[in-house]
Amino acid sequence: MRNCLIICSAEVKKAHRNYFKSISNYFSLLLWPILSFFTTYYTYSSFDNYFDPDLANKTNFFTFLILGCLGHNCFWAMVQGGVMQIREERRNGALEIIYFSPANRLALLYGRALGDFIQNTWMFFIFSSIIVMLISKFTYIILFKIIGSFMVLLLTSTIWGGLINSICIATRDAGFLFTIGEPMNFFSAVKFPLKNLPFWARAISPIFPSTYCIYIIRAIFMGNSVNTIKILELLTCLSIIVAITYILTKITEIHNRKTGNLQFY
Amino acid sequence: MKPVFLTAKAVTLKNRIITNRAYPLSSFTERVVGSIFSIIFPVFIYYFIFNCHISESFTKHANTMDYLTYIVLGQSVNIIAVSTLMSVGRCMITEIREGTLDNFLLSPASRIGYFLGSYVEQFLRSMLEFSLVLLVGITLGARIPAEKVPIIALFIIFMSLVCFCMAILISTIMVFTKDTYITQNTFFLLIDFICGVLFPVECLPHWLQYISQLMPLTSALKAFRNCILGNQSLQDNWILLAYSSIISIVFLAIGYCYFRKFEKKLIENIYV
């Protein structure tokens, strides 16, 4: 356990040192979500009225969209961070050196995901501040809501990031993962309420843990009750993801020991 | 003229071989999936959330009540823009990354021929993507009259050239900053936001409308929609087309001049 914690903390430190001061963070975590948010906001301007009585006022609508963008961005950052970072490490040989070490593989994968998530933390606080300003009354309840949402995002994004990292290690052509951005955005109901998804789409949306995560943080901030079934579904989804990550990591390592090609790209 | 043609032909062939051998599917599927899902979001809210009720402000600004066709035309042009900017914009930085730039700069090959070759190679691919998005749009309810096909073909060539001019400037920015990730994604999001792809530019605040006019795609897209949706002729839109052409030439001139200027220090700067 202690070893796993050391590995996780090393990965978090590495991510912080490598990327925290990087200008790309300011674009990918701040400017792009803002542009994407306003594109969605103005897309709605082509229609009459707000679509949901709960979102009838502008403040609620803004909060609703911001929370969707925030949740999606955390999950999307895992995909971008995972693919780019592992591609780079594969090229410069660092990945092979890491795999020579006796470090616990799952701790490595989750440590990386956690490191990527922590890079998103400052963005989370900016978004939370905007929401607080929109609601315009700072109370202790809001503080608990922020902490609660942060914990939900931390858990789900890290587990999702672990799966993405394991796929990136399994294949050097992990660029196909960028294809899931738009489907994830749609099926997770980032830009509209989950209940409006048609039946066939609701059957696909449980594949993405972001669906539950966005649903829960919206419920926490917007004062709706959280459906217990949704929490159970989230926990089931996360357990399946952990199991897939574990199996994929084992298969990849056995394969790479035979073929010895972690380094080549 | 001959060196330009020879270089363009060689680059087209080279890029075609690279795409066929190394990335036969991934780049194509990524863009098509992205574009189809960009259509799905507005189409979805149109049908399932607002029950086909569009706002008066949309009708007033877009001069049409046909929301679906409006969106499909916007997204199909967007895919041409993304395809051209990705291929032409990134071509030079790819040479740097693959270590082949020195050879290219040492050769007497035409620089503009190089960019034209990259443009021609991706043109057919982008047409395939464009047709696919249009087909999906028509399946979802967009109305493209058959008699408009010749005018659509003319506009495709015009838009593609507009995007080529933008791509030259973007390529120079990428070479200068040695970055593709930030530059290309920021441009894609800006095009989505301010060029009127998903909603009329008039919905934006006034100061953003002024900025949107600095992008040649905004007026070109408006003229395209006027001709297809508004039953206007090319002559009715000559001001928009002329304006778009002038801005495109400015983009091309700035991009190309800065590239030639920066080229002299390029090799030293690669390793910095």
XYZ file of C-alpha atoms in Angstrom:
537
model
C 0.000 0.000 0.000
C 2.811 2.357 0.956
C 4.563 1.639 -2.341
C 1.394 2.393 -4.277
C 1.052 5.724 -2.473
C 4.683 6.590 -3.284
C 4.098 5.805 -6.973
C 0.873 7.830 -7.070
C 2.510 10.784 -5.358
C 5.500 10.581 -7.771
C 3.152 10.638 -10.761
C 1.200 13.589 -9.353
C 4.440 15.502 -8.749
C 5.657 14.666 -12.261
C 2.431 15.885 -13.851
C 2.573 19.055 -11.776
C 6.193 19.816 -12.693
C 5.720 18.998 -16.367
C 2.428 20.661 -17.081
C 1.374 23.142 -14.415
C 3.275 26.050 -15.905
C 2.539 24.987 -19.459
C 0.668 27.541 -21.546
C -1.371 24.726 -23.124
C -3.134 24.319 -19.752
C -4.561 27.812 -20.000
C -5.924 27.092 -23.447
C -7.214 23.559 -22.950
C -8.585 24.044 -19.447
C -9.827 27.610 -19.602
C -10.155 29.208 -23.043
C -11.511 26.152 -24.884
C -14.224 25.295 -22.319
C -15.248 28.977 -22.319
C -15.489 29.072 -26.134
C -17.328 25.764 -26.162
C -19.698 26.974 -23.432
C -20.610 30.167 -25.291
C -21.045 28.279 -28.590
C -23.597 26.051 -26.830
C -25.232 29.023 -25.144
C -25.730 30.868 -28.438
C -26.893 27.684 -30.193
C -29.833 27.773 -27.789
C -30.548 31.367 -28.811
C -32.076 30.004 -32.049
C -35.007 28.638 -30.028
C -37.930 30.077 -28.128
C -37.936 30.046 -24.316
C -36.066 27.661 -22.095
C -36.893 24.030 -22.468
C -37.335 23.077 -18.834
C -39.367 24.842 -16.130
C -36.444 24.314 -13.706
C -34.149 26.163 -16.120
C -36.608 28.925 -16.953
C -34.367 31.645 -15.570
C -31.044 32.629 -17.038
C -29.044 31.948 -13.851
C -30.221 28.344 -13.636
C -29.567 27.839 -17.328
C -26.038 29.248 -17.049
C -25.301 27.093 -13.981
C -26.693 24.034 -15.754
C -24.488 24.548 -18.812
C -21.355 25.451 -16.838
C -21.658 22.288 -14.732
C -22.064 20.209 -17.898
C -18.995 21.805 -19.474
C -16.975 21.375 -16.275
C -17.805 17.669 -15.949
C -17.155 16.969 -19.601
C -13.905 18.892 -19.568
C -12.522 16.867 -16.656
C -13.248 13.603 -18.483
C -12.005 14.923 -21.814
C -8.792 16.171 -20.187
C -8.134 12.570 -19.123
C -8.338 11.444 -22.741
C -6.166 14.266 -24.081
C -3.638 14.067 -21.237
C -3.408 10.258 -21.414
C -2.916 10.029 -25.168
C -0.415 12.902 -25.435
C 1.633 12.017 -22.355
C 1.981 8.302 -23.082
C 2.725 8.950 -26.776
C 5.545 11.270 -25.700
C 6.914 8.800 -23.134
C 6.745 5.980 -25.649
C 8.782 8.070 -28.098
C 11.466 9.147 -25.671
C 11.806 5.695 -24.090
C 10.572 6.706 -20.622
C 7.672 4.258 -20.796
C 9.963 1.297 -21.269
C 12.172 2.381 -18.360
C 9.092 2.720 -16.137
C 8.015 -0.782 -17.111
C 11.441 -2.184 -16.195
C 10.832 -1.027 -12.624
C 8.849 -3.172 -10.173
C 6.285 -0.364 -9.716
C 2.685 -1.479 -9.317
C 1.077 -1.019 -12.755
C -2.352 0.000 -11.521
C -0.833 2.526 -9.116
C 1.065 3.982 -12.087
C -2.054 4.291 -14.208
C -4.197 5.815 -11.470
C -1.342 8.053 -10.318
C -1.113 9.493 -13.833
C -4.856 10.014 -14.004
C -4.819 11.665 -10.586
C -1.960 13.911 -11.692
C -3.941 14.964 -14.754
C -7.018 15.600 -12.631
C -5.099 17.749 -10.168
C -3.982 19.895 -13.112
C -7.696 20.545 -13.609
C -8.242 21.569 -10.001
C -7.595 25.248 -10.470
C -10.050 25.289 -13.325
C -12.611 23.603 -11.062
C -12.224 26.412 -8.548
C -12.658 29.071 -11.229
C -15.844 27.408 -12.450
C -17.094 26.927 -8.874
C -16.463 30.616 -8.186
C -18.468 31.559 -11.280
C -21.343 29.391 -10.061
C -21.167 30.930 -6.594
C -21.197 34.382 -8.186
C -24.178 33.405 -10.297
C -26.072 32.084 -7.297
C -24.736 35.215 -5.541
C -24.914 34.034 -1.954
C -21.944 32.329 -0.347
C -22.981 30.024 2.491
C -21.462 27.005 4.214
C -23.893 24.824 2.249
C -22.316 26.034 -1.003
C -18.905 25.145 0.397
C -20.075 21.596 1.153
C -21.586 21.377 -2.308
C -18.272 22.371 -3.880
C -16.363 19.803 -1.795
C -18.946 17.100 -2.559
C -18.831 17.769 -6.315
C -15.040 17.851 -6.239
C -14.921 14.412 -4.596
C -17.345 12.931 -7.142
C -15.308 14.378 -10.028
C -12.034 13.225 -8.460
C -13.185 9.629 -8.052
C -14.905 9.189 -11.408
C -12.338 11.087 -13.515
C -9.413 9.201 -11.960
C -10.973 5.799 -12.609
C -11.888 6.827 -16.169
C -8.353 8.196 -16.658
C -6.910 4.850 -15.502
C -8.829 3.050 -18.262
C -7.717 5.591 -20.885
C -4.084 5.248 -19.776
C -4.256 1.453 -19.958
C -5.630 1.662 -23.536
C -2.855 4.112 -24.487
C -0.243 1.702 -23.169
C -1.882 -1.240 -24.947
C -1.753 0.398 -28.391
C 0.483 2.983 -29.996
C -2.363 4.037 -32.289
C -4.387 5.469 -29.410
C -5.309 8.528 -31.512
C -8.675 6.862 -32.178
C -9.618 7.769 -28.591
C -10.034 11.380 -29.734
C -13.062 10.150 -31.689
C -15.029 9.535 -28.483
C -15.113 13.251 -27.515
C -18.293 14.187 -29.356
C -20.206 10.961 -28.638
C -19.292 11.289 -24.953
C -20.494 14.894 -25.035
C -23.833 13.858 -26.531
C -24.586 10.666 -24.613
C -23.543 12.180 -21.263
C -26.154 14.930 -21.774
C -23.567 17.665 -21.292
C -25.669 20.318 -23.036
C -29.210 19.249 -22.139
C -31.005 17.343 -19.353
C -30.483 13.592 -19.254
C -34.251 12.997 -19.160
C -34.567 14.475 -22.683
C -32.375 11.780 -24.220
C -34.398 9.394 -26.378
C -34.745 5.794 -25.240
C -32.083 4.373 -27.589
C -29.554 7.003 -26.465
C -30.286 6.307 -22.812
C -29.242 2.717 -23.431
C -25.798 3.925 -24.603
C -25.181 6.704 -22.069
C -24.372 4.364 -19.090
C -21.170 3.368 -20.916
C -19.721 6.777 -20.001
C -19.197 7.446 -16.271
C -19.381 11.163 -17.120
C -23.161 10.693 -17.521
C -23.609 9.900 -13.849
C -20.984 12.332 -12.700
C -22.574 15.305 -14.513
C -26.025 14.221 -13.317
C -24.839 14.086 -9.688
C -22.931 17.400 -9.653
C -25.892 19.126 -11.312
C -28.220 17.664 -8.691
C -25.861 18.773 -5.878
C -25.514 22.369 -7.107
C -29.028 22.895 -8.391
C -30.733 21.570 -5.275
C -32.337 18.506 -6.872
C -32.497 15.198 -5.031
C -29.926 12.635 -6.159
C -31.494 9.393 -7.302
C -30.026 6.472 -5.282
C -30.317 4.193 -8.310
C -28.048 6.548 -10.240
C -25.403 6.302 -7.489
C -25.601 2.503 -7.580
C -25.347 2.570 -11.373
C -22.301 4.828 -11.111
C -20.615 2.480 -8.638
C -21.354 -0.509 -10.893
C -20.003 1.357 -13.928
C -16.818 2.303 -12.032
C -16.304 -1.287 -10.817
C -16.585 -2.574 -14.391
C -14.100 0.066 -15.581
C -11.602 -0.907 -12.856
C -11.954 -4.583 -13.812
C -11.388 -3.811 -17.528
C -8.363 -1.656 -16.659
C -6.850 -4.461 -14.569
C -7.380 -7.133 -17.221
C -6.138 -4.898 -20.061
C -3.007 -3.963 -18.106
C -2.199 -7.626 -17.440
C -2.762 -8.657 -21.071
C -0.655 -5.722 -22.344
C 2.260 -6.551 -20.096
C 2.241 -10.243 -20.998
C 2.093 -9.297 -24.693
C 4.873 -6.730 -24.430
C 7.121 -9.127 -22.525
C 6.788 -11.527 -25.429
C 7.223 -8.979 -28.216
C 9.250 -6.395 -26.303
C 7.933 -3.397 -28.208
C 6.805 -0.821 -25.686
C 9.464 1.521 -26.953
C 8.756 1.558 -30.678
C 6.175 3.936 -32.023
C 4.849 28.190 -63.151
C 6.389 24.801 -63.931
C 8.381 24.516 -60.625
C 5.204 25.306 -58.684
C 3.324 22.580 -60.546
C 6.123 20.012 -60.178
C 6.480 20.618 -56.447
C 2.707 20.518 -55.956
C 2.472 17.229 -57.845
C 5.337 15.638 -55.896
C 3.913 16.738 -52.530
C 0.430 15.501 -53.492
C 1.831 12.068 -54.357
C 4.011 11.929 -51.246
C 1.155 12.886 -48.916
C -1.224 10.462 -50.627
C 1.223 7.576 -50.046
C 1.733 8.606 -46.388
C -2.016 8.839 -45.733
C -2.787 5.531 -47.438
C -0.030 3.633 -45.695
C 0.141 5.167 -42.226
C -3.268 6.670 -41.417
C -5.803 5.074 -43.761
C -8.761 5.439 -41.430
C -8.034 7.311 -38.203
C -7.920 10.923 -39.469
C -10.981 10.434 -41.675
C -13.115 8.725 -39.014
C -12.142 11.268 -36.362
C -13.363 14.214 -38.448
C -16.485 12.490 -39.728
C -17.568 11.291 -36.285
C -16.875 14.781 -34.890
C -18.877 16.510 -37.592
C -21.813 14.130 -37.506
C -22.108 14.565 -33.758
C -21.868 18.357 -34.150
C -24.977 18.122 -36.351
C -26.663 15.724 -33.959
C -26.653 18.182 -31.028
C -28.592 21.037 -32.731
C -30.813 18.571 -34.605
C -31.549 16.773 -31.349
C -32.557 19.906 -29.444
C -34.607 21.040 -32.476
C -36.667 17.833 -32.604
C -36.710 16.494 -29.065
C -36.531 19.550 -26.837
C -38.099 22.437 -28.703
C -40.466 20.412 -30.898
C -39.326 22.223 -34.051
C -40.113 25.719 -32.673
C -37.416 28.189 -33.590
C -37.184 31.724 -32.256
C -38.253 34.854 -34.114
C -34.758 36.268 -33.764
C -33.339 33.249 -35.621
C -35.849 33.657 -38.472
C -35.092 37.368 -38.642
C -31.303 37.040 -38.666
C -31.024 33.881 -40.764
C -33.773 34.887 -43.242
C -35.133 31.368 -43.117
C -37.291 29.080 -41.023
C -35.438 25.997 -42.226
C -33.210 25.436 -39.202
C -32.022 21.980 -40.230
C -30.732 23.016 -43.645
C -29.123 26.069 -42.047
C -27.199 23.843 -39.594
C -26.265 21.193 -42.147
C -24.848 23.797 -44.547
C -22.856 25.345 -41.699
C -21.412 22.054 -40.519
C -20.582 20.834 -44.010
C -18.551 23.991 -44.604
C -17.009 23.560 -41.176
C -15.696 20.131 -42.153
C -13.987 21.624 -45.228
C -12.394 24.227 -42.970
C -11.215 21.650 -40.426
C -9.872 19.350 -43.121
C -7.943 22.094 -44.947
C -6.577 23.691 -41.782
C -5.493 20.298 -40.428
C -3.721 19.226 -43.607
C -2.250 22.435 -45.023
C -1.787 24.136 -41.653
C 0.164 21.235 -40.182
C 2.187 20.199 -43.230
C 5.273 22.289 -42.479
C 5.414 21.465 -38.781
C 5.102 17.766 -39.687
C 8.234 18.109 -41.831
C 10.016 19.626 -38.820
C 8.912 16.771 -36.554
C 9.857 14.087 -39.036
C 13.258 15.691 -39.621
C 12.745 16.289 -43.341
C 12.503 20.066 -43.288
C 16.241 20.639 -43.851
C 16.103 18.681 -47.111
C 13.076 20.624 -48.273
C 14.581 24.026 -47.466
C 17.871 23.129 -49.157
C 16.063 22.131 -52.347
C 14.938 24.712 -54.925
C 11.337 23.474 -54.560
C 8.625 26.115 -54.731
C 7.244 26.977 -51.275
C 3.793 27.880 -52.549
C 3.853 24.692 -54.655
C 4.469 22.744 -51.453
C 1.413 24.248 -49.762
C -0.666 23.764 -52.933
C 0.346 20.091 -53.075
C -0.816 19.549 -49.479
C -4.048 21.362 -50.336
C -4.788 19.283 -53.441
C -4.057 16.015 -51.626
C -6.607 16.692 -48.898
C -9.203 18.250 -51.239
C -10.669 14.924 -52.421
C -10.744 13.573 -48.879
C -12.497 16.685 -47.609
C -15.049 16.363 -50.438
C -15.806 12.851 -49.284
C -16.283 14.094 -45.724
C -18.391 17.020 -46.974
C -20.679 14.701 -48.979
C -21.073 12.349 -46.050
C -22.101 15.162 -43.693
C -24.519 16.498 -46.311
C -25.994 13.022 -46.781
C -26.486 12.537 -43.036
C -28.037 16.016 -42.869
C -30.487 15.225 -45.672
C -31.414 11.962 -43.919
C -32.124 13.957 -40.749
C -34.419 16.378 -42.584
C -32.324 19.048 -44.341
C -33.631 20.093 -47.767
C -31.065 20.544 -50.527
C -32.829 21.078 -53.879
C -31.266 19.168 -56.804
C -31.089 22.339 -58.939
C -28.729 23.864 -56.359
C -26.026 21.225 -56.890
C -23.992 23.296 -59.429
C -23.989 26.336 -57.126
C -22.986 24.114 -54.183
C -20.073 22.789 -56.262
C -18.946 26.352 -57.038
C -19.162 27.328 -53.393
C -17.215 24.234 -52.297
C -14.290 25.321 -54.475
C -14.555 28.918 -53.249
C -14.771 27.925 -49.561
C -11.934 25.493 -49.967
C -9.718 28.252 -51.405
C -10.742 30.601 -48.589
C -9.715 27.911 -46.094
C -6.439 27.389 -47.966
C -5.575 31.084 -47.487
C -6.383 30.825 -43.782
C -4.312 27.644 -43.552
C -1.176 29.382 -44.873
C -1.362 31.918 -42.045
C -2.041 29.169 -39.510
C 0.858 27.126 -40.830
C 3.175 30.077 -40.299
C 1.853 30.563 -36.752
C 2.423 26.845 -36.061
C 5.970 26.946 -37.412
C 6.689 30.115 -35.433
C 5.284 28.772 -32.147
C 6.366 25.160 -32.858
C 2.927 24.066 -31.718
C 0.002 22.421 -33.476
C -2.213 21.387 -30.591
C -3.078 24.830 -29.202
C -3.152 26.717 -32.504
C -5.354 24.325 -34.451
C -7.856 23.637 -31.655
C -8.188 27.333 -30.823
C -8.882 28.135 -34.477
C -11.441 25.317 -34.760
C -13.304 26.523 -31.685
C -13.144 30.134 -32.892
C -14.595 29.127 -36.263
C -17.420 27.279 -34.471
C -18.094 30.263 -32.249
C -17.758 33.376 -34.369
C -18.206 32.330 -38.021
C -21.907 31.525 -37.780
C -21.628 27.755 -38.170
C -24.347 26.876 -35.644
C -26.220 30.167 -35.199
C -26.456 33.531 -36.973
C -23.541 35.848 -36.247
C -26.102 38.546 -35.390
C -26.919 36.640 -32.173
C -23.449 37.515 -30.837
C -22.674 40.779 -29.002
C -21.760 43.641 -31.366
C -18.029 43.636 -30.556
C -17.819 39.929 -31.380
C -19.676 40.505 -34.635
C -16.911 42.919 -35.668
C -14.274 40.295 -34.826
C -16.204 37.645 -36.762
C -15.965 39.816 -39.876
C -12.189 39.451 -39.720
C -12.587 35.776 -40.608
C -13.105 35.263 -44.362
C -15.261 32.212 -43.692
C -18.021 34.296 -42.045
C -19.038 36.242 -45.156
C -18.419 33.240 -47.457
C -20.734 31.089 -45.343
C -23.363 33.817 -45.294
C -23.275 34.082 -49.104
C -23.481 30.273 -49.369
C -26.605 30.163 -47.208
C -28.166 33.139 -49.028
C -27.792 31.269 -52.328
C -29.055 27.895 -51.100
C -31.664 28.903 -48.539
C -32.602 32.403 -49.653
C -32.833 31.614 -53.371
C -30.477 34.474 -54.144
C -28.040 34.456 -57.041
C -24.259 34.804 -56.953
C -24.606 38.352 -58.301
C -26.834 39.292 -55.340
C -24.010 38.277 -53.013
C -21.063 39.751 -54.865
C -20.218 42.153 -52.038
C -19.979 39.292 -49.521
C -17.919 37.200 -51.942
C -15.608 40.085 -52.820
C -15.141 40.929 -49.139
C -14.357 37.297 -48.307
C -11.865 37.119 -51.205
C -10.069 40.300 -50.089
C -9.741 39.110 -46.482
C -8.537 35.703 -47.735
C -5.856 37.364 -49.880
C -4.764 39.398 -46.856
C -4.493 36.172 -44.803
C -2.507 34.525 -47.597
C -0.200 37.506 -48.078
C 0.560 37.916 -44.358
C 1.046 34.166 -43.870
C 3.265 33.681 -46.905
C 5.406 36.812 -46.371
C 6.023 35.927 -42.738
C 6.832 32.342 -43.696
C 9.450 33.502 -46.232
C 10.893 35.871 -43.668
C 10.925 33.295 -40.899
C 12.247 30.552 -43.192
C 15.741 32.071 -43.111
C 16.052 31.382 -39.382
C 13.978 28.231 -39.369
C 16.679 25.588 -39.192
C 18.517 27.297 -36.320
C 15.261 27.767 -34.435
C 14.105 24.151 -34.730
C 16.651 22.970 -32.236
C 16.184 25.823 -29.775
